[in-house]
XYZ file of C-alpha atoms in Angstrom:
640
model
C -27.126 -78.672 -100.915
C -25.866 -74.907 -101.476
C -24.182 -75.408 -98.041
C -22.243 -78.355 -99.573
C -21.608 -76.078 -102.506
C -20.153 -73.215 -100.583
C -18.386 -75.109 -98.610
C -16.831 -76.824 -101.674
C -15.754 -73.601 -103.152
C -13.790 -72.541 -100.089
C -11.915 -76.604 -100.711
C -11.306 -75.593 -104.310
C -9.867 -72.577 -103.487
C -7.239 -74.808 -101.313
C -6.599 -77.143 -103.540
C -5.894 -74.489 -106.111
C -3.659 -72.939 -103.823
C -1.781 -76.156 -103.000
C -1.451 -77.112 -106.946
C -1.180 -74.613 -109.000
C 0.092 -71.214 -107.609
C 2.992 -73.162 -105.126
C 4.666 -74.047 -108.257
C 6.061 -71.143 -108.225
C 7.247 -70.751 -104.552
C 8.113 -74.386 -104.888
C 10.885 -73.702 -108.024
C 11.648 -70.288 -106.535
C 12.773 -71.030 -102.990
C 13.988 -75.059 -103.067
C 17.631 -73.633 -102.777
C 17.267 -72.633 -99.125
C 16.520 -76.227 -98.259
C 20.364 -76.201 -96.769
C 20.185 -73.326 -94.951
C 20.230 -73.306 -91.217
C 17.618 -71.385 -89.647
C 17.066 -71.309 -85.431
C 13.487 -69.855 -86.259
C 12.574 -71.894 -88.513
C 8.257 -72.164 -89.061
C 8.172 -75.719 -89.772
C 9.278 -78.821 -90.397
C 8.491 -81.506 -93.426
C 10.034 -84.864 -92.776
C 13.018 -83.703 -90.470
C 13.813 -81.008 -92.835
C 13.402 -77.165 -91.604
C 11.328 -74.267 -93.580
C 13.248 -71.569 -93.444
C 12.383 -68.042 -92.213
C 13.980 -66.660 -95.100
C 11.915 -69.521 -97.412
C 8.859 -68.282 -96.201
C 9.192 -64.623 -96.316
C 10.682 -65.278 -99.934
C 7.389 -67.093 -100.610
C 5.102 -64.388 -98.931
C 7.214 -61.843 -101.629
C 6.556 -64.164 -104.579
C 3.013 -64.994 -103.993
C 1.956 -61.373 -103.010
C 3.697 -60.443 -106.194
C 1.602 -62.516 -108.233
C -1.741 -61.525 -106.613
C -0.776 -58.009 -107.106
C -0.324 -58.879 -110.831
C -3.455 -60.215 -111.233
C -5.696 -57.944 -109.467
C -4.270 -54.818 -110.964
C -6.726 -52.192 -108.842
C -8.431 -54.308 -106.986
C -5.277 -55.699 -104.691
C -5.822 -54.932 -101.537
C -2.127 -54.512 -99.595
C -4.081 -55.210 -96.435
C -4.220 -58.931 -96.921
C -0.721 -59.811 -97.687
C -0.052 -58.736 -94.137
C -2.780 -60.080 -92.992
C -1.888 -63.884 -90.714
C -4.598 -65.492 -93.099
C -2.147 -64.260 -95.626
C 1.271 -66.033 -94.226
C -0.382 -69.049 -92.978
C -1.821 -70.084 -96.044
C 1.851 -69.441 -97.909
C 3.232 -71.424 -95.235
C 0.906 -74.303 -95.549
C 1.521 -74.030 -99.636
C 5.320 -74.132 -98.858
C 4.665 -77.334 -96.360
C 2.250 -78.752 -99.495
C 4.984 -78.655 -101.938
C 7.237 -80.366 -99.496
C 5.410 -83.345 -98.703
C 4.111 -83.607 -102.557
C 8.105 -83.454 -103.155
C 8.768 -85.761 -100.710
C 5.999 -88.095 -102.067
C 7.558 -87.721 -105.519
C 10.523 -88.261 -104.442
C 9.166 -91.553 -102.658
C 7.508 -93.253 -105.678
C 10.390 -92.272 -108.194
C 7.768 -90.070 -110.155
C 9.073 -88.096 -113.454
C 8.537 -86.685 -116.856
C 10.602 -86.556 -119.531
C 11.644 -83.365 -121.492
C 9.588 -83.734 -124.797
C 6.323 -84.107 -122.811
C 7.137 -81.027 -120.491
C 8.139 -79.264 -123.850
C 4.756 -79.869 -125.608
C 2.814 -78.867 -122.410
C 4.606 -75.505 -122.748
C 3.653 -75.511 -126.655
C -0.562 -76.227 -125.422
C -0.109 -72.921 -123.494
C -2.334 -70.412 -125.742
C -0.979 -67.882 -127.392
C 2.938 -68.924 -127.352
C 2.988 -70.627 -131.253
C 2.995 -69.334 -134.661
C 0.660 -70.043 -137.401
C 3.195 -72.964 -138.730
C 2.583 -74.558 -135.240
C 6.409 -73.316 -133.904
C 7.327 -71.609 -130.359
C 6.545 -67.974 -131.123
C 10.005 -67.291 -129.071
C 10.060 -63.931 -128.995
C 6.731 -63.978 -126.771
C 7.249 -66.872 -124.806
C 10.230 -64.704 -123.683
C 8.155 -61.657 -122.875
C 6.056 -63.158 -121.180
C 8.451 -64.902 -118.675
C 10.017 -61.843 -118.039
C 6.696 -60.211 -116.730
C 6.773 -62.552 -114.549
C 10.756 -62.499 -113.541
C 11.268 -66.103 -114.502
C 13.862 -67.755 -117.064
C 12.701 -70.014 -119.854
C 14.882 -72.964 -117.343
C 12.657 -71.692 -114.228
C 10.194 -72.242 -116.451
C 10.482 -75.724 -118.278
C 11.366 -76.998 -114.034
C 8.070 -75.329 -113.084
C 5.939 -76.502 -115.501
C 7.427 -80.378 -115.077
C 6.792 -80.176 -111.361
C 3.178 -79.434 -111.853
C 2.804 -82.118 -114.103
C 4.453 -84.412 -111.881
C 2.223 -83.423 -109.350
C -1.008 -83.695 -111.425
C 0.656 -87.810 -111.743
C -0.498 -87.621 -107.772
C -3.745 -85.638 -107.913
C -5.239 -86.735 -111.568
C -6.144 -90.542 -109.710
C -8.240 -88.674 -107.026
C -9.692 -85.917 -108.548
C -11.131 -87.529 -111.665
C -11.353 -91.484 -110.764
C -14.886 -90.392 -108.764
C -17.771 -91.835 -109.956
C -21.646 -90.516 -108.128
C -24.650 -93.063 -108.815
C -27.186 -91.284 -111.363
C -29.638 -92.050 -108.079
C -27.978 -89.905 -105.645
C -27.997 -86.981 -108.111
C -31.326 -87.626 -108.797
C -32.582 -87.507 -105.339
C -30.210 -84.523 -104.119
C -31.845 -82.516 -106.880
C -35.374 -83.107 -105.736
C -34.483 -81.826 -102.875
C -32.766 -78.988 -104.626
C -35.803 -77.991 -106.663
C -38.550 -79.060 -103.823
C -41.023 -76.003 -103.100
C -42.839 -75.190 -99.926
C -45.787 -73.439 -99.692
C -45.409 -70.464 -96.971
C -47.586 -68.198 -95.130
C -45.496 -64.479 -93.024
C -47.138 -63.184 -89.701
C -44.846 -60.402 -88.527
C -44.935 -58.529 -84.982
C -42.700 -55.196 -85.231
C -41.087 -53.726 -82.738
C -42.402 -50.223 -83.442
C -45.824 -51.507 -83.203
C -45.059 -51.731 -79.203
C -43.817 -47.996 -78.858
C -46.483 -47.052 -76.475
C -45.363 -49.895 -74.282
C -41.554 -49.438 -73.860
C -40.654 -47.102 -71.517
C -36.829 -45.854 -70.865
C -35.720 -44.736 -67.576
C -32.521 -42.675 -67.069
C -31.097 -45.806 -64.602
C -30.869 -47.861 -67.706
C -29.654 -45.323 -69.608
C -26.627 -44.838 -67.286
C -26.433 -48.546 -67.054
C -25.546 -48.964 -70.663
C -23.259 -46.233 -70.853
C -21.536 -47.857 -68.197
C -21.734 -51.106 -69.701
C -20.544 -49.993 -73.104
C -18.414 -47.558 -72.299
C -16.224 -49.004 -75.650
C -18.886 -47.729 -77.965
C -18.696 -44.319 -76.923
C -14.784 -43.919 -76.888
C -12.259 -41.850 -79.414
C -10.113 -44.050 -79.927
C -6.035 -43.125 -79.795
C -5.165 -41.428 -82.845
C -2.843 -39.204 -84.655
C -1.885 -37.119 -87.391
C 1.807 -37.207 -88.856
C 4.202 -36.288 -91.857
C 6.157 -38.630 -93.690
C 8.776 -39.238 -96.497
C 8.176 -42.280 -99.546
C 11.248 -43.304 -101.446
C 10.281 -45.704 -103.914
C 11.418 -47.322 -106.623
C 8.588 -46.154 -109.751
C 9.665 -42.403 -108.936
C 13.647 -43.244 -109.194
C 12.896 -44.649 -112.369
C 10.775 -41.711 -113.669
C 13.375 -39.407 -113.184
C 15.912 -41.659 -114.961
C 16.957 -39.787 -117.998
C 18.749 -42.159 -121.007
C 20.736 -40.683 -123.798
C 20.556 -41.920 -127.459
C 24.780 -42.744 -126.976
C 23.777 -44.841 -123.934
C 21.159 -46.754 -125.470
C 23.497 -47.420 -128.710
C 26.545 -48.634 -126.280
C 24.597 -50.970 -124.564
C 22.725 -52.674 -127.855
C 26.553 -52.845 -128.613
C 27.839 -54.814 -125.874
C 24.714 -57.338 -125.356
C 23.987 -57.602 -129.117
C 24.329 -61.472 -128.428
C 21.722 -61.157 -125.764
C 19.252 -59.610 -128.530
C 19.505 -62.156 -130.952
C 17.332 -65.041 -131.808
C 19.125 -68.295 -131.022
C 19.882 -71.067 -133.556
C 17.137 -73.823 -133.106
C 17.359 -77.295 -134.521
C 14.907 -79.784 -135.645
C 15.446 -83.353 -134.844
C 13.467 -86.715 -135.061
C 14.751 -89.161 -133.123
C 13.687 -92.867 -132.065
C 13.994 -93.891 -128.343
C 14.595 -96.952 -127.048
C 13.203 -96.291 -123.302
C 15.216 -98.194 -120.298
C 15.121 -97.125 -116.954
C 18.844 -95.816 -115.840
C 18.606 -98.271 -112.668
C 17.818 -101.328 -115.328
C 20.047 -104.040 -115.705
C 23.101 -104.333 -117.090
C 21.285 -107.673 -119.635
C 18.560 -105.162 -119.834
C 20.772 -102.389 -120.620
C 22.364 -104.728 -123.638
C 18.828 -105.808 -124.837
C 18.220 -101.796 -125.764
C 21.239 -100.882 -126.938
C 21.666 -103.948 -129.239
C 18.366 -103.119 -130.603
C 19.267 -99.289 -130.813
C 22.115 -99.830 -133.054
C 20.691 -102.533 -135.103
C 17.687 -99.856 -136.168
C 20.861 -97.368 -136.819
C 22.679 -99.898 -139.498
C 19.106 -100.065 -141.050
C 18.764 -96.459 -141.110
C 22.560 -96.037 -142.386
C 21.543 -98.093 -145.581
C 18.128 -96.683 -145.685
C 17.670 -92.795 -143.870
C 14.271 -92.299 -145.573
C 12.567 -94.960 -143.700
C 13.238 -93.150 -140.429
C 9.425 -91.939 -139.543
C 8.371 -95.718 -139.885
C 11.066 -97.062 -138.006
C 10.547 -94.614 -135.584
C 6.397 -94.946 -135.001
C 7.064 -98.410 -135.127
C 9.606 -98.731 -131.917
C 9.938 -95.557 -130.471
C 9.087 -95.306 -126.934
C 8.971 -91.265 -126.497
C 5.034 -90.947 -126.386
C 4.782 -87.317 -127.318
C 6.698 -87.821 -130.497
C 7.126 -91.553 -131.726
C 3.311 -90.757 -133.588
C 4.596 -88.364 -135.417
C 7.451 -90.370 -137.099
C 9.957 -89.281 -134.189
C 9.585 -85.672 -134.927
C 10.565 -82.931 -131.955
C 10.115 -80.113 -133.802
C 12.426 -76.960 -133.419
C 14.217 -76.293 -129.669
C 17.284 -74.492 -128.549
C 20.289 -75.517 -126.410
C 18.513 -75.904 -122.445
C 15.603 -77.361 -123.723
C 17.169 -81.078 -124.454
C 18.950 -83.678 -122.219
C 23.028 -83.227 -122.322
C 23.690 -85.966 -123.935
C 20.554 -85.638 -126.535
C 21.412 -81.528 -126.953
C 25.174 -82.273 -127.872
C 24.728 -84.582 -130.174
C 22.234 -82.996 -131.676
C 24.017 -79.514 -131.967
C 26.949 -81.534 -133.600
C 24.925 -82.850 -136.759
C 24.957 -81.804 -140.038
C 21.943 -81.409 -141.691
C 20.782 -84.690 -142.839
C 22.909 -86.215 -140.742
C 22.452 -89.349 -138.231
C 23.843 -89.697 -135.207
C 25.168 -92.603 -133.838
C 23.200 -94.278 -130.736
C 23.220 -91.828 -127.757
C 22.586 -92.545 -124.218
C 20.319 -91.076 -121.860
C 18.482 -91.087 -118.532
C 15.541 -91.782 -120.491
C 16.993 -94.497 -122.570
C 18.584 -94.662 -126.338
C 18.481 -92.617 -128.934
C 19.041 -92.591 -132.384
C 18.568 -88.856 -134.170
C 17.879 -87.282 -137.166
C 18.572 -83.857 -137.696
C 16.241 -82.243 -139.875
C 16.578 -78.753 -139.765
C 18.724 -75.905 -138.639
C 17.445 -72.165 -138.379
C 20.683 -70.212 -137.570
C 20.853 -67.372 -134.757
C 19.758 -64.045 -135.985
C 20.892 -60.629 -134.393
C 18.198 -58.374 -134.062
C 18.738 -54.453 -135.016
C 18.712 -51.953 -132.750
C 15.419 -50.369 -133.746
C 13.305 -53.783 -132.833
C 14.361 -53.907 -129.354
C 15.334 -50.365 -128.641
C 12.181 -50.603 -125.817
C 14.065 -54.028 -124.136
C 17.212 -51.941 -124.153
C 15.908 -48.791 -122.404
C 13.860 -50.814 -120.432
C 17.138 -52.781 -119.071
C 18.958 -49.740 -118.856
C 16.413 -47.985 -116.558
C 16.359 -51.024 -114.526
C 19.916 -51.448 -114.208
C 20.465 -47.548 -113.083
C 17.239 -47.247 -111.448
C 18.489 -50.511 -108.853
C 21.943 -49.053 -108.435
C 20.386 -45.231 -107.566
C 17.096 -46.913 -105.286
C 20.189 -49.006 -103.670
C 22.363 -45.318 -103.042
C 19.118 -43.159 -102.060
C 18.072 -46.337 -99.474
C 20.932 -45.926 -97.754
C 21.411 -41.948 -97.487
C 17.668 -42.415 -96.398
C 17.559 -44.807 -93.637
C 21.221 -42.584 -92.562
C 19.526 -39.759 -92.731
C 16.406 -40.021 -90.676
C 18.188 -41.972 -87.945
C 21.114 -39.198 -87.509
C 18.564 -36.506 -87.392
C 15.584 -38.124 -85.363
C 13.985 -34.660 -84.980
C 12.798 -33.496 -88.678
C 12.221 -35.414 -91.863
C 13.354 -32.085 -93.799
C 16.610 -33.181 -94.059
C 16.059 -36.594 -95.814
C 13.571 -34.525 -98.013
C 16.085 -32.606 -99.046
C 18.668 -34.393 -99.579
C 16.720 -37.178 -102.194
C 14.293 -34.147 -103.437
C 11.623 -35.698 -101.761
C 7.812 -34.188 -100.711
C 6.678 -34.013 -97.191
C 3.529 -35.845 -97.393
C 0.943 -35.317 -94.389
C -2.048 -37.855 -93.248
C -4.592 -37.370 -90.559
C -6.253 -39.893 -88.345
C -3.947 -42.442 -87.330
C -4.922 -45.306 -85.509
C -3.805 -48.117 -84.001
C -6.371 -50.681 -85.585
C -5.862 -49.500 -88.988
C -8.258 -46.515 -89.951
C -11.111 -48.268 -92.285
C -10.174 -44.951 -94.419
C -6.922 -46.569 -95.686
C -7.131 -49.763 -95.437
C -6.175 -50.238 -99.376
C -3.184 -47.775 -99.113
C -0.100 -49.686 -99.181
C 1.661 -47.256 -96.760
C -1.185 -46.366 -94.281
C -2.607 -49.892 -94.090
C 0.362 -51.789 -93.309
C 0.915 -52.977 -90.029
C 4.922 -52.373 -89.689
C 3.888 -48.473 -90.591
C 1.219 -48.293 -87.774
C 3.125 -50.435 -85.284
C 6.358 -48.049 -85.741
C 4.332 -44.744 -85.663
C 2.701 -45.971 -82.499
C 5.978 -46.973 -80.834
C 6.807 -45.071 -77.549
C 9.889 -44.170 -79.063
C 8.128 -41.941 -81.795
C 4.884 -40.628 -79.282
C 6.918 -40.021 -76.261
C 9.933 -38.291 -77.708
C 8.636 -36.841 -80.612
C 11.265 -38.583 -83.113
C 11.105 -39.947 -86.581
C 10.082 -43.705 -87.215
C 13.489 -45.204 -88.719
C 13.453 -46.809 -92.431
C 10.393 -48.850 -92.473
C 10.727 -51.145 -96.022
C 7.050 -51.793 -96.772
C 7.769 -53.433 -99.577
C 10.233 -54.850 -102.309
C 11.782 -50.990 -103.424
C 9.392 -49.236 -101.034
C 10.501 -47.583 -97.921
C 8.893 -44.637 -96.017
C 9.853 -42.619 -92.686
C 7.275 -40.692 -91.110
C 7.200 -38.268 -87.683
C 4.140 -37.346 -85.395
C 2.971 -33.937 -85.940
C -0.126 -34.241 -83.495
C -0.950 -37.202 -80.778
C -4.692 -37.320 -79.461
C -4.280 -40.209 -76.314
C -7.803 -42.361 -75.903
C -10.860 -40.661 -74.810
C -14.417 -41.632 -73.576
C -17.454 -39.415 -75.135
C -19.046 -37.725 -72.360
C -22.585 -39.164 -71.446
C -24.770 -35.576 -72.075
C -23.258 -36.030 -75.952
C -24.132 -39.866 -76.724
C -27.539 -39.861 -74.361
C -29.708 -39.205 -77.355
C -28.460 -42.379 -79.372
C -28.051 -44.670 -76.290
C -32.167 -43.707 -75.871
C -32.734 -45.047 -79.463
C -30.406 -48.039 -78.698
C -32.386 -49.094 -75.430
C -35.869 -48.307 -76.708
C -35.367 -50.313 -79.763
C -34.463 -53.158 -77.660
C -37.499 -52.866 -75.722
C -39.662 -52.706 -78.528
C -37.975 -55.825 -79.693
C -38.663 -57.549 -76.731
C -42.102 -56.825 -76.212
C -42.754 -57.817 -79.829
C -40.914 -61.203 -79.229
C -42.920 -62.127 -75.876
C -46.166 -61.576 -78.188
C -44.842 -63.573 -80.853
C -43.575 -66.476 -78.875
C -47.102 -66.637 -77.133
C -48.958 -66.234 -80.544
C -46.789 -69.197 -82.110
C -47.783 -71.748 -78.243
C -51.186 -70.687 -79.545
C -50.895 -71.970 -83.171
C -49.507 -74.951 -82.111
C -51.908 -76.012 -79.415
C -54.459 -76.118 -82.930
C -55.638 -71.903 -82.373
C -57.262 -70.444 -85.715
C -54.797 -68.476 -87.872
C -55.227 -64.999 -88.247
C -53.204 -62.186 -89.918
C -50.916 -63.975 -92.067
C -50.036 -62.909 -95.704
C -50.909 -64.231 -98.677
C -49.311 -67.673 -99.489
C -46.142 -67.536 -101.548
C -43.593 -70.532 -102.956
C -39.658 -70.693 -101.871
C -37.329 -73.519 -102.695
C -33.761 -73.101 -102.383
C -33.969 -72.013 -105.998
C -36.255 -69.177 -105.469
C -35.456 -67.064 -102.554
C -38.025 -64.377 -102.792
C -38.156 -63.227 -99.581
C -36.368 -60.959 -97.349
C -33.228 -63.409 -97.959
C -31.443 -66.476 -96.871
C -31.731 -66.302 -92.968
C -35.765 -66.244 -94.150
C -35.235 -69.452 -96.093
C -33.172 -71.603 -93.995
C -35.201 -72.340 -90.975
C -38.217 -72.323 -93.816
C -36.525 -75.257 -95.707
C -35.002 -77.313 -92.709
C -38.514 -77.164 -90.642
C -39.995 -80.634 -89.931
C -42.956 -80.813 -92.680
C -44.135 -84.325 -91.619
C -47.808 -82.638 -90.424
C -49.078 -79.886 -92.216
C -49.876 -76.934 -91.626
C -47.093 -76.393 -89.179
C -45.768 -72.925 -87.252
C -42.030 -72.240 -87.183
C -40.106 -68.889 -86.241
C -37.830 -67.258 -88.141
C -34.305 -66.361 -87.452
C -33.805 -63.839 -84.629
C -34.503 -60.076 -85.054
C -33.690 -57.064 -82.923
C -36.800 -55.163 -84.266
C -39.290 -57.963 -84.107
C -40.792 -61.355 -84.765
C -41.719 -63.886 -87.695
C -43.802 -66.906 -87.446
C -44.560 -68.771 -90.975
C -46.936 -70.947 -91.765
C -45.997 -73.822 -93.841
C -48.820 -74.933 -96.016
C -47.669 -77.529 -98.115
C -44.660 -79.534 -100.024
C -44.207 -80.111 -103.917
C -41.863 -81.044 -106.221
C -42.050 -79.704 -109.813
C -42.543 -82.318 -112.372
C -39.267 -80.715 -114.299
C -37.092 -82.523 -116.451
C -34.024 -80.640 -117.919
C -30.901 -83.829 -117.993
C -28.789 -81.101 -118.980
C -28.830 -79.404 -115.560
C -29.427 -82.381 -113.704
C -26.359 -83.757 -115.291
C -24.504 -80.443 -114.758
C -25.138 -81.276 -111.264
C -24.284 -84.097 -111.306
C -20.775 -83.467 -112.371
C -20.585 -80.308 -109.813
C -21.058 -82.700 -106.893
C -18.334 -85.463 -108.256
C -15.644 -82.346 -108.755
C -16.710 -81.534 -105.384
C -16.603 -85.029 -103.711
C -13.100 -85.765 -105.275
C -11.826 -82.828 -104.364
C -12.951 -83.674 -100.616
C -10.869 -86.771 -101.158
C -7.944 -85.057 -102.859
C -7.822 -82.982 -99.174
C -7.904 -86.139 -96.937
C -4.997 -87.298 -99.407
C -3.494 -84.139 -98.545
C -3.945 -84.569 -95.018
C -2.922 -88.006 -95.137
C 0.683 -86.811 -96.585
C 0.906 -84.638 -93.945
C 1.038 -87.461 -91.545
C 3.113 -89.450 -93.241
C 5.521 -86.766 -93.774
C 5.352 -85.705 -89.725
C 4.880 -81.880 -90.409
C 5.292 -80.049 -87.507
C 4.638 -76.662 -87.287
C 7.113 -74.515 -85.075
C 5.071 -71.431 -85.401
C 2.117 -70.408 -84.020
C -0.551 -67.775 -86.168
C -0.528 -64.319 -85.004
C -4.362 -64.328 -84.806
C -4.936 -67.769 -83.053
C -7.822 -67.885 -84.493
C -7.891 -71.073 -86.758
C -6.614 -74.508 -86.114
C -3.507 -74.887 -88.211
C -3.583 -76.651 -91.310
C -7.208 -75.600 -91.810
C -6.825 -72.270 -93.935
């Protein structure tokens, strides 16, 4: 059962990745769909991923982990293969979802994506409006316009139409649960006999032949491996913008010249009543609405204060048509064209006459007008320096880039002039390897693999020259030189003897504790009388109060058919266990609240089994083929 469980969080984690955070890459790189790309990864029904697509989505996505973890992000994994393979599959995901989408002519219209966005927490006032001002904010956090937005948000709700039927339509028989948790709870009664190694110290013996032997044989144990120390240069874009300095006349001229930028944008509230047909309907069908449309309008013309009947009585817009047709405030971008014209053309008061749609026909109401509103200077004077940094900080990280890569290609042989040109330090680091020192494997400079592999490049050890512009990240580049080279070494034998001894006549012990265990448990279970075991104790794969889980596993999946009966325990290199399993209960517990907990745990976890051979099904359909294979080799693809 736990294995099911773990197993199951590892799947949730996938389908997480597949359905909520590829939203993002999905909106973010759709517009390289066209491009032509010879080395491309993979293909989704014909139709190439880029190169470009996917290091754009590696960017994105390691942008938002780094977000999110603050100082717990560890740089190491966004190089890591695991790392771009999982992107990769996201980005192949969102392709076949889109292409299933595309297939069954899924959608959702504007007012429903627009109240999803007013569920988010946080984003509405105490009247129940869009608290604007930090919707805003917080979209530009995260680099994304309030259109980027409103599109992301409607293609996860579209895809939500696909995974909503599978992930919550399964249903577990009360019996299954029932008998799953027995097994959950069920208690065995068990017995420890241990034989240590260290009890058979007088036995074990060493010889210097088998000491030489495993030298020999592990000679990689004992080696130093290649390593360096080196100096190096950073130019990055958080120290350009420290040293930014922004005058009171700058930040004035600029409020001056975006003032329209600052301001709060009219908004308009509108009811309206929609007549839904589908676009592709026919032309009789087409009629039928608008006939009907513009016979509720002549009604409304003699009578406008009957519009929130009229409109929960025929309206067909589900997120509105309940509440007599009312939309609430929005801006221009957050309507249809057709809808957002007519609407910004009314009078207050006013109707409109009937207006077309993808969606349908409309008849609207507009009820209220809240006109745009400059803000002063003094309540965004933060937004404006902040934009101003960024805007002179990107031109001056652009300049410096290029006088740095220039500069420490021209003069291969010193990193003082690049120094001092930008005003930069000469940083040093010590013990350099090739597999990335343990040491720094969080720093975001000494655990990437494009610094290491350029450091180590025959170019740099054998002549002695600087590494050229390595870009280690968005606004990150760093240079770096050799100052010392230590080649691979071996430890000599005399130096490691001592420890190899330990090594071997720990072994030994082991072994001779293991032959003595392995004849005591033939003895047990040819009927022999017990002797030397501890005092009984419970386990269940609730209570794991013993040495750990390698203790309870072969405990719990032993054959308990006769009792007592002798198993061993998991393998150790200092000894031997034999347990003695005494008897089988289950408690007589009844909680329905964590049964039924349960319960629900193992339906989440079954659907979401499903959801993945859906998944996997769309793959097939779609003919993804992957052009690419992992750097590591290690796991079959499509299986992150």
């Amino acid at each position: 059962m736990l294995e099911l469980i773990r197993r199951n969080k590892l799947l949730t984690q996938i389908i997480l990745l597949v359905f909520i955070v590829p939203s993002f890459i999905f909106f973010g790189v759709q517009g390289y769909d066209m491009l032509g790309d010879g080395n491309a990864p993979a293909k989704v029904d014909g139709k190439t991923i880029s190169e470009q697509e996917w290091d754009n989505a590696q960017r994105e996505q390691a942008g938002i982990l780094r977000q999110r973890a603050g100082q717990q992000f560890d740089p190491k994994w966004i190089e890591s293969p695991n790392f771009k393979w999982m992107v990769l599959e996201g980005l192949i995901d969102n392709r076949v979802i889109a292409t299933e989408i595309a297939a069954e002519k899924l959608t959702i219209p504007d007012v429903v994506v627009l109240q999803k966005i007013m569920e988010i927490p946080g984003l509405t006032t105490e009247d129940g409006k869009l608290d604007r001002e930090r919707y805003e904010a917080g979209l530009k956090a995260k680099g994304l316009t309030d259109q980027m937005h409103f599109a992301m948000v409607r293609q996860d709700l579209v895809q939500q139409q696909i995974a909503a039927p599978l992930q919550y339509g399964f249903y577990l028989p009360q019996e299954v649960t029932e008998h799953i948790w027995d097994i959950f709870e069920q208690e065995r009664e068990v017995q420890v006999k241990v034989f240590k190694g260290t009890d058979y110290r007088s036995q074990a013996r060493v010889t210097p032949e088998e000491l030489e032997t495993y030298y020999t044989s592990n000679g990689s144990q004992f080696s130093i491996p290649e390593h360096l120390s080196a100096e190096m240069v950073v130019l990055d874009m958080q120290s350009i913008e420290e040293s930014i300095k922004i005058s009171e006349a700058d930040i004035k001229s600029y409020y001056e010249q975006n003032a329209r930028r600052f301001a709060v944008p009219e908004e308009r509230r509108a009811s309206h009543i929609l007549i839904e047909v589908p676009k592709s309907a026919s032309e009789s069908d087409h009629k039928a609405a608008r006939d009907k449309a513009e016979s509720l309008l002549a009604r409304l013309k003699e009578n406008p204060a009957a519009f929130a009947e009229l409109a929960k009585a025929n309206s067909k817009d589900p997120g509105s048509a309940a509440k007599g047709g009312d939309l609430g405030f929005f801006t221009r971008g957050k309507m249809v064209r057709p809808f957002e014209d007519a609407a910004f053309s009314l009078e207050k008061g006013a109707l409109s006459e009937v207006v077309q749609s993808d969606f349908g026909y409309h008849i609207i109401m507009l009820t209220d007008i809240k006109p745009a509103v400059e803000k002063p200077l003094v309540a965004v004077r933060s937004q404006v320096v902040d934009e101003i940094r960024a805007q002179l900080a990107g031109k001056k990280y652009a300049e410096s880039a290029e006088v740095f890569s220039n500069t420490v290609y021209e003069q291969p042989d010193s990193l003082q002039p690049v120094a001092d040109k930008l005003k930069l330090k000469i940083l040093k680091v010590d013990n350099l390897t090739r597999e990335p020192n343990p040491a720094y494997a969080k720093h975001i400079i000494l655990g990437n693999s494009k610094f290491i592999q350029a450091v180590f490049s025959d170019e740099v050890i054998k002549n002695k020259h600087n590494t050229e512009a390595i870009e280690i990240g968005p606004q990150l580049m760093v240079a770096a030189r050799i100052s010392k080279y230590y080649p691979a070494a071996v430890k000599p034998f005399d130096e490691v003897k001592a420890d190899i001894e330990k090594v071997v006549l720990t072994r030994k012990m082991g072994q001779f504790a293991k032959e003595a265990g392995e004849a005591e448990l033939a003895r047990l279970k040819d009927g022999g009388e017990p002797k030397g075991f501890s005092p009984a104790i419970s386990v269940s794969r609730q209570m794991i109060n013993m040495t750990g889980r390698l203790d309870l596993m072969p405990i719990m999946k032993a054959n308990v058919s006769t009792l007592p009966t002798y198993i061993n325990g998991a393998d150790y290199a200092e000894g031997y266990v034999i347990y003695r399993i005494n008897k089988v209960t289950t408690p007589a517990r009844n909680n329905p609240q964590i049964r039924e907990a349960m319960r629900t745990q193992l339906m989440r976890s079954t659907a979401q089994q499903e959801m993945f051979a859906y998944m996997n099904y769309l793959r097939n359909k779609a003919k993804v083929e992957r052009l690419k294979k992992r750097e590591d080799a290690k796991t079959e693809p499509g299986k992150p």
